[in-house]
Structures are given as structure tokens and as C-alpha cells.
Short mmCIF file of C-alpha atoms in Angstrom, two decimals:
data_model
loop_
_atom_site.label_atom_id
_atom_site.label_comp_id
_atom_site.label_asym_id
_atom_site.label_seq_id
_atom_site.Cartn_x
_atom_site.Cartn_y
_atom_site.Cartn_z
CA MET A 1 0.00 0.00 0.00
CA GLU A 2 1.54 3.29 -1.10
CA GLN A 3 2.41 5.65 1.74
CA ARG A 4 1.18 9.21 1.45
CA GLU A 5 3.68 12.03 1.65
CA THR A 6 3.77 13.94 4.90
CA GLN A 7 3.42 17.71 5.07
CA ARG A 8 7.15 18.00 5.77
CA GLU A 9 8.03 15.90 2.71
CA VAL A 10 5.74 17.89 0.41
CA LEU A 11 7.12 21.20 1.64
CA GLY A 12 10.68 19.92 1.32
CA ARG A 13 10.01 18.91 -2.29
CA LEU A 14 8.54 22.33 -3.06
CA VAL A 15 11.55 24.06 -1.51
CA GLU A 16 13.98 21.91 -3.49
CA GLY A 17 12.04 22.69 -6.68
CA GLY A 18 12.26 26.41 -6.02
CA ARG A 19 8.48 26.79 -5.74
CA ILE A 20 8.61 28.32 -2.26
CA THR A 21 11.32 29.52 0.10
CA GLN A 22 12.42 27.75 3.26
CA GLU A 23 10.91 30.55 5.36
CA GLU A 24 7.55 30.12 3.65
CA ALA A 25 7.73 26.36 4.15
CA ASP A 26 8.43 26.82 7.87
CA ALA A 27 5.48 29.22 8.18
CA ILE A 28 3.14 26.74 6.46
CA ARG A 29 4.42 23.83 8.57
CA THR A 30 3.84 25.60 11.89
CA ALA A 31 0.54 27.29 11.00
CA PRO A 32 -2.55 25.63 12.53
CA GLU A 33 -5.46 24.68 10.30
CA TRP A 34 -7.58 27.13 12.29
CA SER A 35 -7.05 28.87 15.60
CA VAL A 36 -9.45 29.53 18.44
CA THR A 37 -9.04 32.39 20.90
CA ALA A 38 -10.30 32.46 24.46
CA SER A 39 -12.87 35.10 23.55
CA GLU A 40 -14.18 32.87 20.75
CA LEU A 41 -14.53 29.93 23.12
CA VAL A 42 -16.45 32.17 25.51
CA SER A 43 -18.74 33.21 22.64
CA TYR A 44 -19.41 29.52 21.86
CA LEU A 45 -20.25 28.90 25.51
CA ALA A 46 -22.47 31.97 25.48
CA GLY A 47 -24.31 30.61 22.45
CA VAL A 48 -24.93 27.29 24.19
CA VAL A 49 -26.10 29.07 27.35
CA MET A 50 -28.43 31.27 25.29
CA LEU A 51 -29.89 28.19 23.59
CA SER A 52 -30.57 26.54 26.93
CA GLY A 53 -32.13 29.81 28.10
CA VAL A 54 -34.44 29.92 25.08
CA ILE A 55 -35.55 26.35 25.76
CA ARG A 56 -36.21 27.10 29.44
CA ILE A 57 -38.15 30.25 28.61
CA ILE A 58 -40.32 28.28 26.20
CA ALA A 59 -40.82 25.59 28.84
CA VAL A 60 -41.89 28.16 31.46
CA ALA A 61 -44.03 30.25 29.13
CA PHE A 62 -45.84 27.20 27.82
CA ARG A 63 -45.95 25.19 31.03
CA ASP A 64 -49.70 24.79 30.88
CA ALA A 65 -49.94 25.08 27.11
CA SER A 66 -50.86 22.34 24.71
CA GLN A 67 -48.30 20.19 22.98
CA GLN A 68 -49.22 21.88 19.74
CA SER A 69 -48.38 25.32 21.16
CA ILE A 70 -45.04 24.11 22.49
CA GLY A 71 -44.17 22.53 19.15
CA ALA A 72 -45.11 25.71 17.31
CA ALA A 73 -42.99 27.80 19.71
CA LEU A 74 -39.98 25.53 19.16
CA LEU A 75 -40.39 25.79 15.40
CA VAL A 76 -40.67 29.58 15.53
CA ALA A 77 -37.60 29.82 17.78
CA GLY A 78 -35.70 27.52 15.41
CA VAL A 79 -36.64 29.61 12.38
CA VAL A 80 -35.57 32.80 14.20
CA LEU A 81 -32.21 31.29 15.15
CA ALA A 82 -31.73 30.04 11.60
CA ALA A 83 -32.42 33.53 10.28
CA VAL A 84 -29.98 35.02 12.79
CA ALA A 85 -27.31 32.53 11.73
CA TRP A 86 -27.96 33.32 8.06
CA LYS A 87 -27.84 37.10 8.55
CA MET A 88 -24.88 37.20 10.95
CA PRO A 89 -21.89 39.01 9.44
CA LYS A 90 -19.16 36.57 8.50
CA LYS A 91 -16.31 39.00 7.92
CA SER A 92 -13.93 36.86 9.97
CA ASP A 93 -13.42 33.19 10.76
CA VAL A 94 -14.52 33.80 14.35
CA LEU A 95 -17.90 35.23 13.30
CA GLY A 96 -18.34 32.48 10.74
CA ARG A 97 -17.82 29.76 13.34
CA LEU A 98 -20.09 31.56 15.81
CA ALA A 99 -22.80 31.59 13.14
CA GLU A 100 -22.37 27.82 12.83
CA VAL A 101 -22.94 27.42 16.58
CA VAL A 102 -26.20 29.38 16.24
CA GLU A 103 -27.07 27.27 13.21
CA GLY A 104 -26.58 24.11 15.24
CA GLY A 105 -28.96 25.46 17.90
CA ALA A 106 -31.54 26.17 15.22
CA ILE A 107 -31.32 22.58 14.00
CA VAL A 108 -31.92 21.29 17.53
CA LEU A 109 -34.99 23.50 18.04
CA LEU A 110 -36.45 22.69 14.62
CA GLY A 111 -35.95 18.97 15.20
CA ALA A 112 -37.61 19.16 18.62
CA GLY A 113 -40.56 21.11 17.21
CA CYS A 114 -41.05 18.64 14.37
CA GLY A 115 -40.86 15.80 16.86
CA MET A 116 -43.67 17.36 18.88
CA PHE A 117 -46.02 17.48 15.90
CA LEU A 118 -45.10 13.98 14.74
CA ASP A 119 -45.82 12.69 18.24
CA MET A 120 -49.24 14.35 18.08
CA ALA A 121 -49.87 12.39 14.88
CA ASP A 122 -49.36 9.16 16.88
CA ALA A 123 -46.28 8.20 14.87
CA LYS A 124 -44.03 5.53 16.31
CA PRO A 125 -41.04 6.90 18.25
CA GLU A 126 -38.64 5.13 15.88
CA LEU A 127 -40.37 6.68 12.88
CA ILE A 128 -40.25 10.13 14.47
CA VAL A 129 -36.50 9.91 14.98
CA MET A 130 -35.99 8.65 11.42
CA LEU A 131 -38.07 11.44 9.90
CA ILE A 132 -36.08 14.03 11.85
CA ALA A 133 -32.77 12.37 10.90
CA VAL A 134 -33.35 12.51 7.13
CA PRO A 135 -33.26 16.33 6.80
CA VAL A 136 -30.46 16.50 9.36
CA ILE A 137 -28.35 14.16 7.20
CA ALA A 138 -29.20 16.03 4.00
CA TRP A 139 -28.42 19.39 5.57
CA GLY A 140 -25.23 18.08 7.16
CA TYR A 141 -24.02 16.60 3.87
CA LEU A 142 -24.57 19.86 1.99
CA ARG A 143 -23.18 22.08 4.75
CA SER A 144 -20.12 19.91 5.39
CA ARG A 145 -18.73 20.99 2.01
CA VAL A 146 -18.60 24.67 3.01
CA SER A 147 -18.86 24.81 6.82
CA VAL A 148 -16.09 24.45 9.37
CA PHE A 149 -17.70 21.93 11.70
CA VAL A 150 -21.50 22.12 11.89
CA GLY A 151 -22.00 19.94 8.81
CA SER A 152 -19.74 17.19 10.11
CA ILE A 153 -21.46 17.24 13.50
CA ALA A 154 -24.90 17.06 11.88
CA LEU A 155 -23.85 14.06 9.79
CA SER A 156 -22.25 12.31 12.77
CA VAL A 157 -25.51 12.67 14.71
CA GLY A 158 -27.95 12.13 11.85
CA VAL A 159 -26.57 8.86 10.45
CA PRO A 160 -26.98 6.82 13.67
CA MET A 161 -30.31 8.60 14.31
CA LEU A 162 -31.56 7.11 11.06
CA ALA A 163 -29.84 3.73 11.25
CA PHE A 164 -30.62 2.53 14.78
CA PRO A 165 -34.38 3.17 14.74
CA ALA A 166 -34.57 1.57 11.28
CA GLY A 167 -32.85 -1.51 12.64
CA SER A 168 -35.10 -1.66 15.68
CA LEU A 169 -38.18 -1.59 13.44
CA VAL A 170 -36.92 -4.76 11.77
CA THR A 171 -35.89 -6.52 14.98
CA ASP A 172 -34.57 -5.39 18.33
CA SER A 173 -32.02 -8.20 18.59
CA THR A 174 -28.49 -7.46 19.73
CA ARG A 175 -27.09 -8.81 16.47
CA MET A 176 -29.18 -6.34 14.48
CA MET A 177 -27.93 -3.46 16.62
CA GLY A 178 -24.36 -4.62 16.05
CA ALA A 179 -24.91 -4.78 12.31
CA VAL A 180 -26.54 -1.34 12.34
CA ALA A 181 -23.62 0.11 14.31
CA LEU A 182 -21.21 -1.43 11.83
CA ALA A 183 -23.15 0.00 8.87
CA SER A 184 -23.32 3.45 10.52
CA GLY A 185 -19.61 3.34 11.16
CA VAL A 186 -18.80 2.45 7.56
CA ALA A 187 -21.05 5.23 6.24
CA LEU A 188 -19.57 7.90 8.51
CA TRP A 189 -16.00 6.75 7.98
CA VAL A 190 -16.41 6.81 4.18
CA LEU A 191 -18.04 10.25 4.34
CA GLY A 192 -15.12 11.41 6.46
CA GLN A 193 -12.67 10.62 3.66
CA ARG A 194 -13.94 13.64 1.72
CA SER A 195 -12.09 16.94 1.79
CA VAL A 196 -14.63 18.81 3.94
CA GLY A 197 -14.64 20.90 7.08
CA SER A 198 -13.61 18.97 10.20
CA ALA A 199 -13.80 15.63 8.40
CA PHE A 200 -12.03 14.04 11.36
CA ILE A 201 -15.28 14.39 13.34
CA GLN A 202 -17.04 12.11 10.86
CA ARG A 203 -14.11 9.67 10.84
CA ALA A 204 -13.91 9.59 14.64
CA ALA A 205 -17.65 8.94 14.91
CA GLY A 206 -17.34 6.27 12.23
CA CYS A 207 -14.50 4.59 14.10
CA TYR A 208 -16.56 4.59 17.30
CA PHE A 209 -19.52 2.85 15.66
CA LEU A 210 -17.24 0.45 13.78
CA LEU A 211 -15.67 -0.63 17.07
CA MET A 212 -19.09 -0.90 18.71
CA GLY A 213 -20.50 -3.01 15.88
CA GLY A 214 -17.42 -5.19 15.57
CA PHE A 215 -17.29 -6.02 19.28
CA VAL A 216 -21.04 -6.63 19.55
CA LEU A 217 -21.12 -8.95 16.56
CA GLY A 218 -17.92 -10.68 17.63
CA SER A 219 -19.32 -11.50 21.06
CA GLU A 220 -22.78 -12.43 19.78
CA LEU A 221 -21.87 -14.62 16.81
CA GLY A 222 -19.08 -16.60 18.41
CA GLY A 223 -16.94 -19.05 16.46
CA ALA A 224 -15.61 -17.48 13.28
CA GLY A 225 -17.48 -14.29 14.22
CA LYS A 226 -14.75 -13.61 16.77
CA VAL A 227 -12.51 -12.40 13.95
CA ILE A 228 -14.87 -9.54 13.04
CA PRO A 229 -13.18 -7.03 15.38
CA VAL A 230 -9.79 -8.10 14.05
CA VAL A 231 -10.89 -7.62 10.43
CA VAL A 232 -12.44 -4.24 11.24
CA GLY A 233 -9.36 -3.15 13.13
CA ALA A 234 -6.95 -4.35 10.44
CA GLY A 235 -8.86 -2.40 7.81
CA LEU A 236 -8.91 0.77 9.90
CA PHE A 237 -5.24 0.44 10.77
CA ALA A 238 -4.20 -0.20 7.16
CA VAL A 239 -6.07 2.77 5.73
CA GLY A 240 -5.19 4.94 8.70
CA SER A 241 -1.48 4.27 8.22
CA ARG A 242 -1.76 5.01 4.51
CA ASN A 243 -3.68 8.26 4.94
CA LEU A 244 -2.00 9.19 8.24
CA GLN A 245 -5.31 9.44 10.09
CA PHE A 246 -4.67 9.30 13.82
CA GLU A 247 -8.24 8.40 14.79
CA SER A 248 -8.28 5.42 12.40
CA LEU A 249 -4.89 4.22 13.65
CA VAL A 250 -5.96 4.33 17.30
CA ALA A 251 -9.32 2.66 16.64
CA GLY A 252 -7.67 -0.01 14.49
CA ALA A 253 -5.06 -0.78 17.12
CA ILE A 254 -7.74 -1.09 19.82
CA ALA A 255 -9.91 -3.36 17.67
CA VAL A 256 -7.06 -5.66 16.66
CA THR A 257 -5.68 -5.97 20.20
CA ILE A 258 -9.04 -6.64 21.87
CA GLY A 259 -10.23 -8.78 18.95
CA ILE A 260 -7.23 -11.09 19.20
CA ALA A 261 -7.77 -11.39 22.95
CA MET A 262 -11.45 -12.24 22.39
CA ALA A 263 -10.68 -14.86 19.74
CA THR A 264 -7.85 -16.59 21.60
CA SER A 265 -9.81 -16.71 24.86
CA ASP A 266 -12.46 -18.86 23.17
CA TRP A 267 -10.37 -20.89 20.77
CA LEU A 268 -7.32 -21.80 22.87
CA PRO A 269 -7.32 -23.88 26.07
CA SER A 270 -4.70 -22.16 28.23
CA GLU A 271 -3.26 -18.74 28.94
CA PHE A 272 0.16 -19.90 27.74
CA THR A 273 -1.08 -20.88 24.27
CA ARG A 274 -3.10 -17.68 24.09
CA GLY A 275 -0.02 -15.63 24.91
CA VAL A 276 2.12 -17.49 22.38
CA THR A 277 -0.49 -17.08 19.66
CA THR A 278 -0.83 -13.37 20.38
CA LEU A 279 2.95 -13.02 20.25
CA VAL A 280 3.11 -14.84 16.91
CA VAL A 281 0.37 -12.66 15.43
CA GLY A 282 2.20 -9.53 16.55
CA ALA A 283 5.46 -10.79 15.07
CA ALA A 284 3.72 -11.59 11.79
CA MET A 285 2.42 -8.04 11.69
CA PHE A 286 5.95 -6.72 12.15
CA VAL A 287 7.19 -8.94 9.32
CA ALA A 288 4.37 -7.78 7.02
CA VAL A 289 5.09 -4.13 7.77
CA GLY A 290 8.81 -4.64 7.16
CA ALA A 291 8.13 -6.28 3.81
CA GLN A 292 5.84 -3.41 2.84
CA VAL A 293 8.49 -0.84 3.77
CA ARG A 294 11.14 -2.69 1.72
CA ARG A 295 8.85 -2.86 -1.32
CA ALA A 296 8.10 0.85 -1.00
CA ARG A 297 11.82 1.65 -0.87
CA GLN A 298 12.50 -0.51 -3.91
CA ARG A 299 9.73 1.17 -5.90
CA ARG A 300 10.98 4.61 -4.89
CA ALA A 301 14.55 3.70 -5.76
CA ALA A 302 13.46 2.29 -9.14
CA ALA A 303 11.50 5.44 -9.87
CA ASP A 304 14.57 7.55 -9.07
CA GLY A 305 16.79 5.39 -11.24
CA ASP A 306 18.86 4.15 -8.29
CA THR A 307 19.81 0.60 -7.39
CA PRO A 308 17.73 -0.62 -4.46
CA PRO A 309 19.70 -1.79 -1.43
#
């Protein structure tokens, strides 16, 4: 599997080619993707506090009101917040991210209001959650291409909101929930491979659900099913090492380590044989990685016209 170039390697190549200076390369290397000041963090906290205040005001004002009135109030508040987020000046990154916080609050209020009306229509709770999740996923997918983080958060919440109730409508068995978690993890992890704002949020959520699904299915299926966490972890670790994605590497390492322990505890009779088998598997992984590194060096040397060592 071809290893991606690191930021340092790309910048070094550009400096050697005369495309940029060493000073410019150092500035790019040390610059964060985006920075957050203390005042900005306080503004985020203020936005969350304001949202909770709006919800409490609605709860107090409509304490003795009908469910329909409460739902309407939540929808109106959500529309107002959405309009505020849309009209907020975005002359700087700080204001743009603050607008996304307000936008996230609007999504919460609109979802709660819609849930109220759907509940009045005697819809099943699972169906209510699914109907709310569909626009959240659509909005998150569209917004993730231009937003900093709100789109990725919406997708990371919306995908499991749609998947788990759908699975429970089919059957509420533990195996189904494991399969749904696995499917949600795959969907979020694949979506997180796009070049979008805060894609690591989608990948991290995907890794979480992949681990959850792998472990649940591994423990439920038994037998050959014990290798599911190992397969999931190996895939995450392989792609994570290729794309240099820290969250995939960590999740893959956890899944492989725990998966091997789960499999050997059922298949082997004693702690000694389990330890030996785990040691052999680890050594085989080292050998495989070493062979991959040697092949990569040989290909690079052949491409440069040199004789491989």
C-alpha cells in the first residue's frame, strides 16, 4: 500500500524545486489549520447558554400550554435562530464559526418542534427519529462541504439517528444493533474521507460505531465471528497508516488488540497458548510491515533510477 507524503516531505520537495522559500515552508508547517481564541470559546459557551435559556423560557411560558403550542414555539424559535445565523456578518473566521454554533442550535430546536407534531400524529417513536434524521443528514451533507464543523457534526448525529431506529423496526435483537452500528460506522467513515470541514469528526464517529458493531457482533456470533473485530481493526489500521489518520490508527489498534484477545480466549485452552499465539500474530504483523516498507523503498529507488539496497 503506497504511503502518502507527509506535510514535511511535500514542503521539502517544493523548496527543493524552487516553488517556495524555506521561510515560507516553515510558516506553512507551523501554521494551525484554524485557531481559536479564548474570547471565541467564551462566545461559543455563550451561544450554548443562550440556547438553553431559550428552551427554558419556552418551557416556562408554555408550562400549561398544549403540545401543539409548544411545538409551534420551538419551530418559531428555530426559524428565528436560523435567520440570525444566516444574517450574521461573517467577515472573519470567528464570526463564521459563531454563526455555525447558532445554526446548530436552530437545527436542535427545529428537530424538537417537528418531533412534537409527529408525536401528536401518533407516529411511532422510531419513525419520528428517522423522519427528523433525514433532513439532518441532508443538511449536514450539503453544509459539510462549506462549513467548518457544523456539517460534520450534523452528519455524525444524523446517520446513527436514522440507522438505529430503522434496525429496531426490523428486529430489536443485539445482532441487528451490532450490524446497524457497523453500517453506521462504515457510512460515517467513508463520508469522512472527503475533503470537507472537520472531516475528522465524521471519521472519529465512524470509528466509534465500527468498534461498537465489531465487538457486539464478535461476542454475539461466536466461532468465526470472533474475527470480526480483528478484520475491522486491520482495515482501519491499514487505511489509517496510509492516509496518516490518527483516529483510524488508534481505533484499528484497539480493535485488533481486543479482537485477538477475544478470539484466543475462546479458541485456545490455556493462557500460555493464548499468549504465544498473540505473540506470533504480533510478530507476523511486524514482518508484514517490514516487507511493505522494503517494497516501497524498492519502488521509490526504481523510480529515481537508483539501485535498491
